[in-house]
Short mmCIF file of N, CA and C in Angstrom, two decimals:
data_model
loop_
_atom_site.label_atom_id
_atom_site.label_comp_id
_atom_site.label_asym_id
_atom_site.label_seq_id
_atom_site.Cartn_x
_atom_site.Cartn_y
_atom_site.Cartn_z
N MET A 26 -13.49 -9.34 7.96
CA MET A 26 -13.65 -7.90 7.86
C MET A 26 -15.06 -7.61 7.34
N THR A 27 -15.81 -6.75 8.04
CA THR A 27 -17.16 -6.43 7.62
C THR A 27 -17.20 -5.24 6.68
N GLY A 28 -16.24 -4.37 6.77
CA GLY A 28 -16.18 -3.22 5.88
C GLY A 28 -15.32 -3.50 4.68
N GLY A 29 -14.69 -2.48 4.19
CA GLY A 29 -13.84 -2.65 3.02
C GLY A 29 -12.62 -1.76 3.10
N PHE A 30 -11.98 -1.62 1.96
CA PHE A 30 -10.77 -0.82 1.88
C PHE A 30 -10.53 -0.45 0.43
N THR A 31 -9.78 0.61 0.25
CA THR A 31 -9.28 1.00 -1.06
C THR A 31 -7.76 1.01 -0.97
N LEU A 32 -7.11 0.35 -1.92
CA LEU A 32 -5.66 0.36 -2.04
C LEU A 32 -5.30 1.20 -3.25
N VAL A 33 -4.48 2.20 -3.07
CA VAL A 33 -3.99 3.00 -4.18
C VAL A 33 -2.51 2.66 -4.33
N VAL A 34 -2.16 2.05 -5.46
CA VAL A 34 -0.80 1.57 -5.70
C VAL A 34 -0.09 2.49 -6.69
N CYS A 35 1.11 2.90 -6.33
CA CYS A 35 1.93 3.69 -7.25
C CYS A 35 2.30 2.81 -8.44
N ASP A 36 2.02 3.30 -9.63
CA ASP A 36 2.30 2.56 -10.86
C ASP A 36 3.41 3.25 -11.66
N LEU A 37 4.24 4.03 -10.97
CA LEU A 37 5.32 4.75 -11.64
C LEU A 37 6.47 3.81 -11.92
N GLY A 38 6.88 3.74 -13.15
CA GLY A 38 8.04 2.97 -13.59
C GLY A 38 8.59 1.93 -12.66
N GLY A 39 9.66 2.26 -11.94
CA GLY A 39 10.37 1.29 -11.13
C GLY A 39 9.72 0.91 -9.83
N CYS A 40 8.70 1.61 -9.40
CA CYS A 40 8.11 1.31 -8.09
C CYS A 40 7.48 -0.07 -8.03
N LEU A 41 6.86 -0.52 -9.09
CA LEU A 41 6.21 -1.84 -9.07
C LEU A 41 7.19 -2.97 -9.31
N ARG A 42 8.39 -2.67 -9.75
CA ARG A 42 9.39 -3.71 -10.00
C ARG A 42 10.14 -4.01 -8.70
N ALA A 43 9.61 -4.95 -7.97
CA ALA A 43 10.26 -5.33 -6.71
C ALA A 43 11.54 -6.10 -6.99
N PRO A 44 12.54 -5.92 -6.16
CA PRO A 44 13.76 -6.71 -6.32
C PRO A 44 13.41 -8.20 -6.29
N GLY A 45 14.02 -8.98 -7.13
CA GLY A 45 13.73 -10.41 -7.18
C GLY A 45 12.58 -10.76 -8.09
N GLY A 46 11.94 -9.77 -8.71
CA GLY A 46 10.90 -10.05 -9.69
C GLY A 46 9.53 -10.37 -9.12
N HIS A 47 9.28 -10.12 -7.84
CA HIS A 47 7.96 -10.38 -7.24
C HIS A 47 6.89 -9.53 -7.94
N ASP A 48 5.77 -10.13 -8.32
CA ASP A 48 4.67 -9.44 -8.99
C ASP A 48 3.74 -8.83 -7.95
N VAL A 49 4.07 -7.64 -7.49
CA VAL A 49 3.30 -6.96 -6.46
C VAL A 49 1.87 -6.72 -6.91
N LEU A 50 1.70 -6.16 -8.10
CA LEU A 50 0.37 -5.84 -8.59
C LEU A 50 -0.48 -7.10 -8.74
N GLY A 51 0.10 -8.18 -9.25
CA GLY A 51 -0.63 -9.43 -9.39
C GLY A 51 -1.07 -9.99 -8.05
N ALA A 52 -0.18 -9.94 -7.06
CA ALA A 52 -0.51 -10.45 -5.72
C ALA A 52 -1.59 -9.61 -5.05
N LEU A 53 -1.47 -8.29 -5.15
CA LEU A 53 -2.50 -7.43 -4.56
C LEU A 53 -3.83 -7.60 -5.27
N GLY A 54 -3.79 -7.71 -6.61
CA GLY A 54 -5.02 -7.91 -7.37
C GLY A 54 -5.72 -9.20 -6.99
N ALA A 55 -4.98 -10.28 -6.83
CA ALA A 55 -5.57 -11.56 -6.43
C ALA A 55 -6.20 -11.46 -5.05
N PHE A 56 -5.52 -10.77 -4.13
CA PHE A 56 -6.08 -10.61 -2.79
C PHE A 56 -7.36 -9.79 -2.84
N VAL A 57 -7.34 -8.65 -3.53
CA VAL A 57 -8.51 -7.78 -3.58
C VAL A 57 -9.70 -8.51 -4.20
N ARG A 58 -9.44 -9.31 -5.24
CA ARG A 58 -10.54 -10.08 -5.86
C ARG A 58 -11.15 -11.09 -4.90
N SER A 59 -10.41 -11.50 -3.88
CA SER A 59 -10.93 -12.47 -2.92
C SER A 59 -11.77 -11.82 -1.82
N THR A 60 -11.86 -10.49 -1.81
CA THR A 60 -12.61 -9.78 -0.78
C THR A 60 -13.95 -9.30 -1.32
N CYS A 61 -14.85 -8.97 -0.40
CA CYS A 61 -16.18 -8.47 -0.81
C CYS A 61 -16.18 -6.98 -1.11
N HIS A 62 -15.41 -6.21 -0.35
CA HIS A 62 -15.49 -4.76 -0.47
C HIS A 62 -14.13 -4.09 -0.66
N GLY A 63 -13.20 -4.78 -1.29
CA GLY A 63 -11.89 -4.20 -1.56
C GLY A 63 -11.82 -3.63 -2.97
N VAL A 64 -11.07 -2.55 -3.11
CA VAL A 64 -10.88 -1.90 -4.41
C VAL A 64 -9.38 -1.62 -4.58
N LEU A 65 -8.85 -1.91 -5.76
CA LEU A 65 -7.45 -1.63 -6.08
C LEU A 65 -7.40 -0.57 -7.17
N VAL A 66 -6.67 0.50 -6.90
CA VAL A 66 -6.55 1.62 -7.84
C VAL A 66 -5.08 1.78 -8.20
N ARG A 67 -4.78 1.85 -9.48
CA ARG A 67 -3.42 2.15 -9.95
C ARG A 67 -3.34 3.65 -10.19
N ALA A 68 -2.30 4.27 -9.64
CA ALA A 68 -2.16 5.72 -9.73
C ALA A 68 -0.71 6.09 -10.00
N GLY A 69 -0.47 7.37 -10.14
CA GLY A 69 0.89 7.87 -10.28
C GLY A 69 1.58 7.90 -8.93
N CYS A 70 2.67 8.60 -8.85
CA CYS A 70 3.48 8.64 -7.64
C CYS A 70 2.68 9.16 -6.45
N LEU A 71 2.72 8.40 -5.36
CA LEU A 71 2.04 8.81 -4.14
C LEU A 71 2.77 9.96 -3.44
N PHE A 72 4.00 10.19 -3.83
CA PHE A 72 4.83 11.21 -3.19
C PHE A 72 5.15 12.35 -4.16
N GLN A 73 4.26 12.60 -5.08
CA GLN A 73 4.46 13.59 -6.13
C GLN A 73 4.75 14.98 -5.56
N ALA A 74 4.18 15.30 -4.42
CA ALA A 74 4.36 16.63 -3.84
C ALA A 74 5.77 16.83 -3.26
N LEU A 75 6.52 15.74 -3.11
CA LEU A 75 7.87 15.84 -2.56
C LEU A 75 8.90 16.01 -3.67
N ALA A 76 9.98 16.69 -3.35
CA ALA A 76 11.11 16.77 -4.29
C ALA A 76 11.67 15.37 -4.47
N ASP A 77 12.25 15.11 -5.64
CA ASP A 77 12.78 13.78 -5.93
C ASP A 77 13.70 13.27 -4.82
N GLU A 78 14.60 14.11 -4.34
CA GLU A 78 15.55 13.65 -3.33
C GLU A 78 14.90 13.33 -1.99
N ASP A 79 13.68 13.83 -1.77
CA ASP A 79 12.96 13.56 -0.52
C ASP A 79 12.00 12.38 -0.62
N ALA A 80 11.72 11.94 -1.83
CA ALA A 80 10.76 10.85 -2.03
C ALA A 80 11.37 9.53 -1.57
N PRO A 81 10.62 8.75 -0.76
CA PRO A 81 11.15 7.48 -0.26
C PRO A 81 11.01 6.33 -1.26
N CYS A 82 10.60 6.64 -2.47
CA CYS A 82 10.30 5.61 -3.47
C CYS A 82 11.38 5.58 -4.57
N CYS A 83 11.07 4.96 -5.68
CA CYS A 83 12.04 4.81 -6.78
C CYS A 83 12.45 6.16 -7.38
N ARG A 84 11.67 7.22 -7.16
CA ARG A 84 12.04 8.55 -7.66
C ARG A 84 13.19 9.14 -6.87
N GLY A 85 13.35 8.70 -5.63
CA GLY A 85 14.35 9.32 -4.77
C GLY A 85 15.28 8.31 -4.14
N ARG A 86 15.36 8.37 -2.83
CA ARG A 86 16.34 7.58 -2.09
C ARG A 86 15.93 6.14 -1.84
N GLY A 87 14.67 5.78 -2.13
CA GLY A 87 14.17 4.48 -1.71
C GLY A 87 14.42 3.31 -2.62
N GLY A 88 14.63 3.53 -3.90
CA GLY A 88 14.80 2.42 -4.82
C GLY A 88 13.49 1.73 -5.14
N ALA A 89 13.59 0.56 -5.75
CA ALA A 89 12.40 -0.17 -6.18
C ALA A 89 11.62 -0.71 -4.99
N GLY A 90 10.36 -0.96 -5.23
CA GLY A 90 9.46 -1.47 -4.20
C GLY A 90 8.23 -0.58 -4.13
N ALA A 91 7.07 -1.18 -4.29
CA ALA A 91 5.83 -0.41 -4.36
C ALA A 91 5.42 0.15 -3.00
N PHE A 92 4.80 1.32 -3.05
CA PHE A 92 4.13 1.90 -1.89
C PHE A 92 2.64 1.87 -2.17
N VAL A 93 1.86 1.70 -1.11
CA VAL A 93 0.41 1.58 -1.24
C VAL A 93 -0.24 2.49 -0.22
N LEU A 94 -1.22 3.27 -0.65
CA LEU A 94 -2.04 4.06 0.26
C LEU A 94 -3.26 3.21 0.59
N VAL A 95 -3.54 3.03 1.87
CA VAL A 95 -4.65 2.18 2.31
C VAL A 95 -5.68 3.06 3.00
N GLN A 96 -6.92 3.01 2.51
CA GLN A 96 -8.03 3.73 3.15
C GLN A 96 -9.09 2.72 3.56
N ARG A 97 -9.28 2.57 4.85
CA ARG A 97 -10.36 1.71 5.34
C ARG A 97 -11.68 2.40 5.06
N CYS A 98 -12.70 1.62 4.70
CA CYS A 98 -14.02 2.19 4.44
C CYS A 98 -15.10 1.19 4.83
N ASP A 99 -16.34 1.67 4.87
CA ASP A 99 -17.44 0.77 5.16
C ASP A 99 -17.94 0.16 3.85
N ALA A 100 -18.96 -0.68 3.94
CA ALA A 100 -19.47 -1.38 2.77
C ALA A 100 -20.04 -0.41 1.72
N ALA A 101 -20.40 0.80 2.14
CA ALA A 101 -20.92 1.81 1.21
C ALA A 101 -19.79 2.70 0.66
N ARG A 102 -18.53 2.33 0.93
CA ARG A 102 -17.33 3.00 0.44
C ARG A 102 -17.04 4.33 1.15
N ARG A 103 -17.68 4.60 2.29
CA ARG A 103 -17.39 5.81 3.06
C ARG A 103 -16.10 5.59 3.86
N PRO A 104 -15.17 6.55 3.84
CA PRO A 104 -13.90 6.38 4.56
C PRO A 104 -14.12 6.25 6.07
N LEU A 105 -13.31 5.42 6.68
CA LEU A 105 -13.30 5.24 8.13
C LEU A 105 -11.88 5.48 8.63
N GLY A 106 -11.68 6.59 9.30
CA GLY A 106 -10.35 6.89 9.83
C GLY A 106 -9.40 7.41 8.78
N PRO A 107 -8.18 7.67 9.22
CA PRO A 107 -7.17 8.21 8.30
C PRO A 107 -6.61 7.14 7.37
N ALA A 108 -6.13 7.57 6.23
CA ALA A 108 -5.42 6.67 5.31
C ALA A 108 -4.01 6.45 5.85
N VAL A 109 -3.43 5.30 5.50
CA VAL A 109 -2.05 5.01 5.89
C VAL A 109 -1.26 4.61 4.66
N VAL A 110 0.03 4.89 4.69
CA VAL A 110 0.93 4.49 3.62
C VAL A 110 1.67 3.24 4.07
N ALA A 111 1.70 2.23 3.20
CA ALA A 111 2.41 0.98 3.49
C ALA A 111 3.49 0.77 2.44
N GLY A 112 4.62 0.27 2.87
CA GLY A 112 5.67 -0.06 1.93
C GLY A 112 7.04 0.31 2.46
N PRO A 113 8.04 0.08 1.67
CA PRO A 113 7.97 -0.49 0.32
C PRO A 113 7.77 -2.00 0.37
N LEU A 114 7.10 -2.51 -0.65
CA LEU A 114 6.85 -3.94 -0.78
C LEU A 114 7.98 -4.51 -1.63
N HIS A 115 9.05 -4.93 -0.98
CA HIS A 115 10.24 -5.43 -1.67
C HIS A 115 10.14 -6.90 -2.03
N GLU A 116 9.51 -7.69 -1.17
CA GLU A 116 9.49 -9.14 -1.34
C GLU A 116 8.06 -9.66 -1.23
N ALA A 117 7.87 -10.90 -1.65
CA ALA A 117 6.56 -11.54 -1.53
C ALA A 117 6.09 -11.53 -0.08
N ALA A 118 7.01 -11.68 0.86
CA ALA A 118 6.64 -11.68 2.28
C ALA A 118 6.07 -10.33 2.72
N ASP A 119 6.56 -9.23 2.14
CA ASP A 119 6.03 -7.90 2.46
C ASP A 119 4.59 -7.78 1.98
N THR A 120 4.34 -8.23 0.76
CA THR A 120 2.99 -8.17 0.20
C THR A 120 2.06 -9.07 0.99
N ALA A 121 2.53 -10.26 1.36
CA ALA A 121 1.71 -11.18 2.16
C ALA A 121 1.38 -10.57 3.52
N ALA A 122 2.35 -9.89 4.15
CA ALA A 122 2.11 -9.24 5.44
C ALA A 122 1.06 -8.15 5.30
N LEU A 123 1.11 -7.38 4.23
CA LEU A 123 0.11 -6.35 3.99
C LEU A 123 -1.26 -6.98 3.81
N CYS A 124 -1.35 -8.03 3.01
CA CYS A 124 -2.64 -8.69 2.76
C CYS A 124 -3.19 -9.31 4.05
N ASP A 125 -2.33 -9.90 4.87
CA ASP A 125 -2.78 -10.45 6.16
C ASP A 125 -3.35 -9.35 7.04
N TRP A 126 -2.66 -8.21 7.06
CA TRP A 126 -3.13 -7.08 7.87
C TRP A 126 -4.46 -6.56 7.34
N LEU A 127 -4.61 -6.48 6.03
CA LEU A 127 -5.88 -6.04 5.45
C LEU A 127 -7.01 -6.99 5.82
N ALA A 128 -6.72 -8.29 5.83
CA ALA A 128 -7.74 -9.30 6.10
C ALA A 128 -8.17 -9.33 7.57
N THR A 129 -7.24 -9.08 8.48
CA THR A 129 -7.57 -9.24 9.90
C THR A 129 -7.28 -8.00 10.74
N GLY A 130 -6.16 -7.35 10.52
CA GLY A 130 -5.74 -6.26 11.39
C GLY A 130 -6.41 -4.93 11.14
N LEU A 131 -6.66 -4.60 9.90
CA LEU A 131 -7.24 -3.29 9.56
C LEU A 131 -8.58 -3.09 10.24
N GLY A 132 -9.48 -4.05 10.08
CA GLY A 132 -10.82 -3.94 10.68
C GLY A 132 -10.80 -3.98 12.19
N ALA A 133 -9.78 -4.63 12.77
CA ALA A 133 -9.66 -4.73 14.22
C ALA A 133 -8.95 -3.53 14.83
N GLY A 134 -8.53 -2.59 13.99
CA GLY A 134 -7.85 -1.40 14.47
C GLY A 134 -6.40 -1.62 14.83
N GLU A 135 -5.82 -2.73 14.39
CA GLU A 135 -4.41 -3.00 14.68
C GLU A 135 -3.52 -2.14 13.79
N PRO A 136 -2.36 -1.74 14.30
CA PRO A 136 -1.46 -0.94 13.47
C PRO A 136 -0.85 -1.78 12.35
N LEU A 137 -0.46 -1.12 11.32
CA LEU A 137 0.26 -1.74 10.22
C LEU A 137 1.54 -2.36 10.76
N PRO A 138 1.96 -3.54 10.27
CA PRO A 138 3.24 -4.10 10.72
C PRO A 138 4.36 -3.06 10.60
N SER A 139 5.22 -3.02 11.60
CA SER A 139 6.22 -1.94 11.67
C SER A 139 7.15 -1.89 10.46
N HIS A 140 7.48 -3.02 9.86
CA HIS A 140 8.39 -2.99 8.70
C HIS A 140 7.72 -2.44 7.45
N LEU A 141 6.40 -2.22 7.51
CA LEU A 141 5.69 -1.63 6.37
C LEU A 141 5.27 -0.19 6.66
N ARG A 142 5.84 0.44 7.70
CA ARG A 142 5.49 1.81 8.07
C ARG A 142 6.67 2.75 7.94
N PRO A 143 7.21 2.93 6.75
CA PRO A 143 8.40 3.78 6.62
C PRO A 143 8.11 5.27 6.62
N VAL A 144 6.88 5.65 6.31
CA VAL A 144 6.54 7.07 6.21
C VAL A 144 5.15 7.31 6.76
N THR A 145 4.88 8.56 7.12
CA THR A 145 3.53 8.94 7.51
C THR A 145 2.79 9.42 6.27
N VAL A 146 1.50 9.69 6.42
CA VAL A 146 0.71 10.17 5.29
C VAL A 146 1.27 11.49 4.77
N SER A 147 1.89 12.30 5.64
CA SER A 147 2.44 13.58 5.20
C SER A 147 3.73 13.41 4.39
N GLY A 148 4.27 12.19 4.37
CA GLY A 148 5.46 11.95 3.57
C GLY A 148 6.77 12.13 4.30
N THR A 149 6.72 12.31 5.61
CA THR A 149 7.95 12.47 6.36
C THR A 149 8.38 11.15 6.95
N SER A 150 9.67 10.99 7.17
CA SER A 150 10.19 9.75 7.75
C SER A 150 9.94 9.70 9.23
#
């Protein structure tokens, strides 16, 4: 990947606690540190604008498992294209699939793996 990316991870209570005890934040942090132009940001709920019952995360119907907002950018941190929401990251395999996509698919314009595309940026299913 010649450009970079910003990952915004929901750090709200149960969202980072993946079933089975997988350390989502640790795995994403290790991956981002291995890149030249990746940035990891911890934030509040990515679905804050939605009512609790409509939120696909731990606040609502989705249960545990982190969601991540991904913004592709160039080396100067300028955004390239729309941001995408990935998740929920329930297992180590989900996090690995996201990291693989960030390493090879994002820059090539490939879509996010289908099992990591539960919602659109607008928050609808």
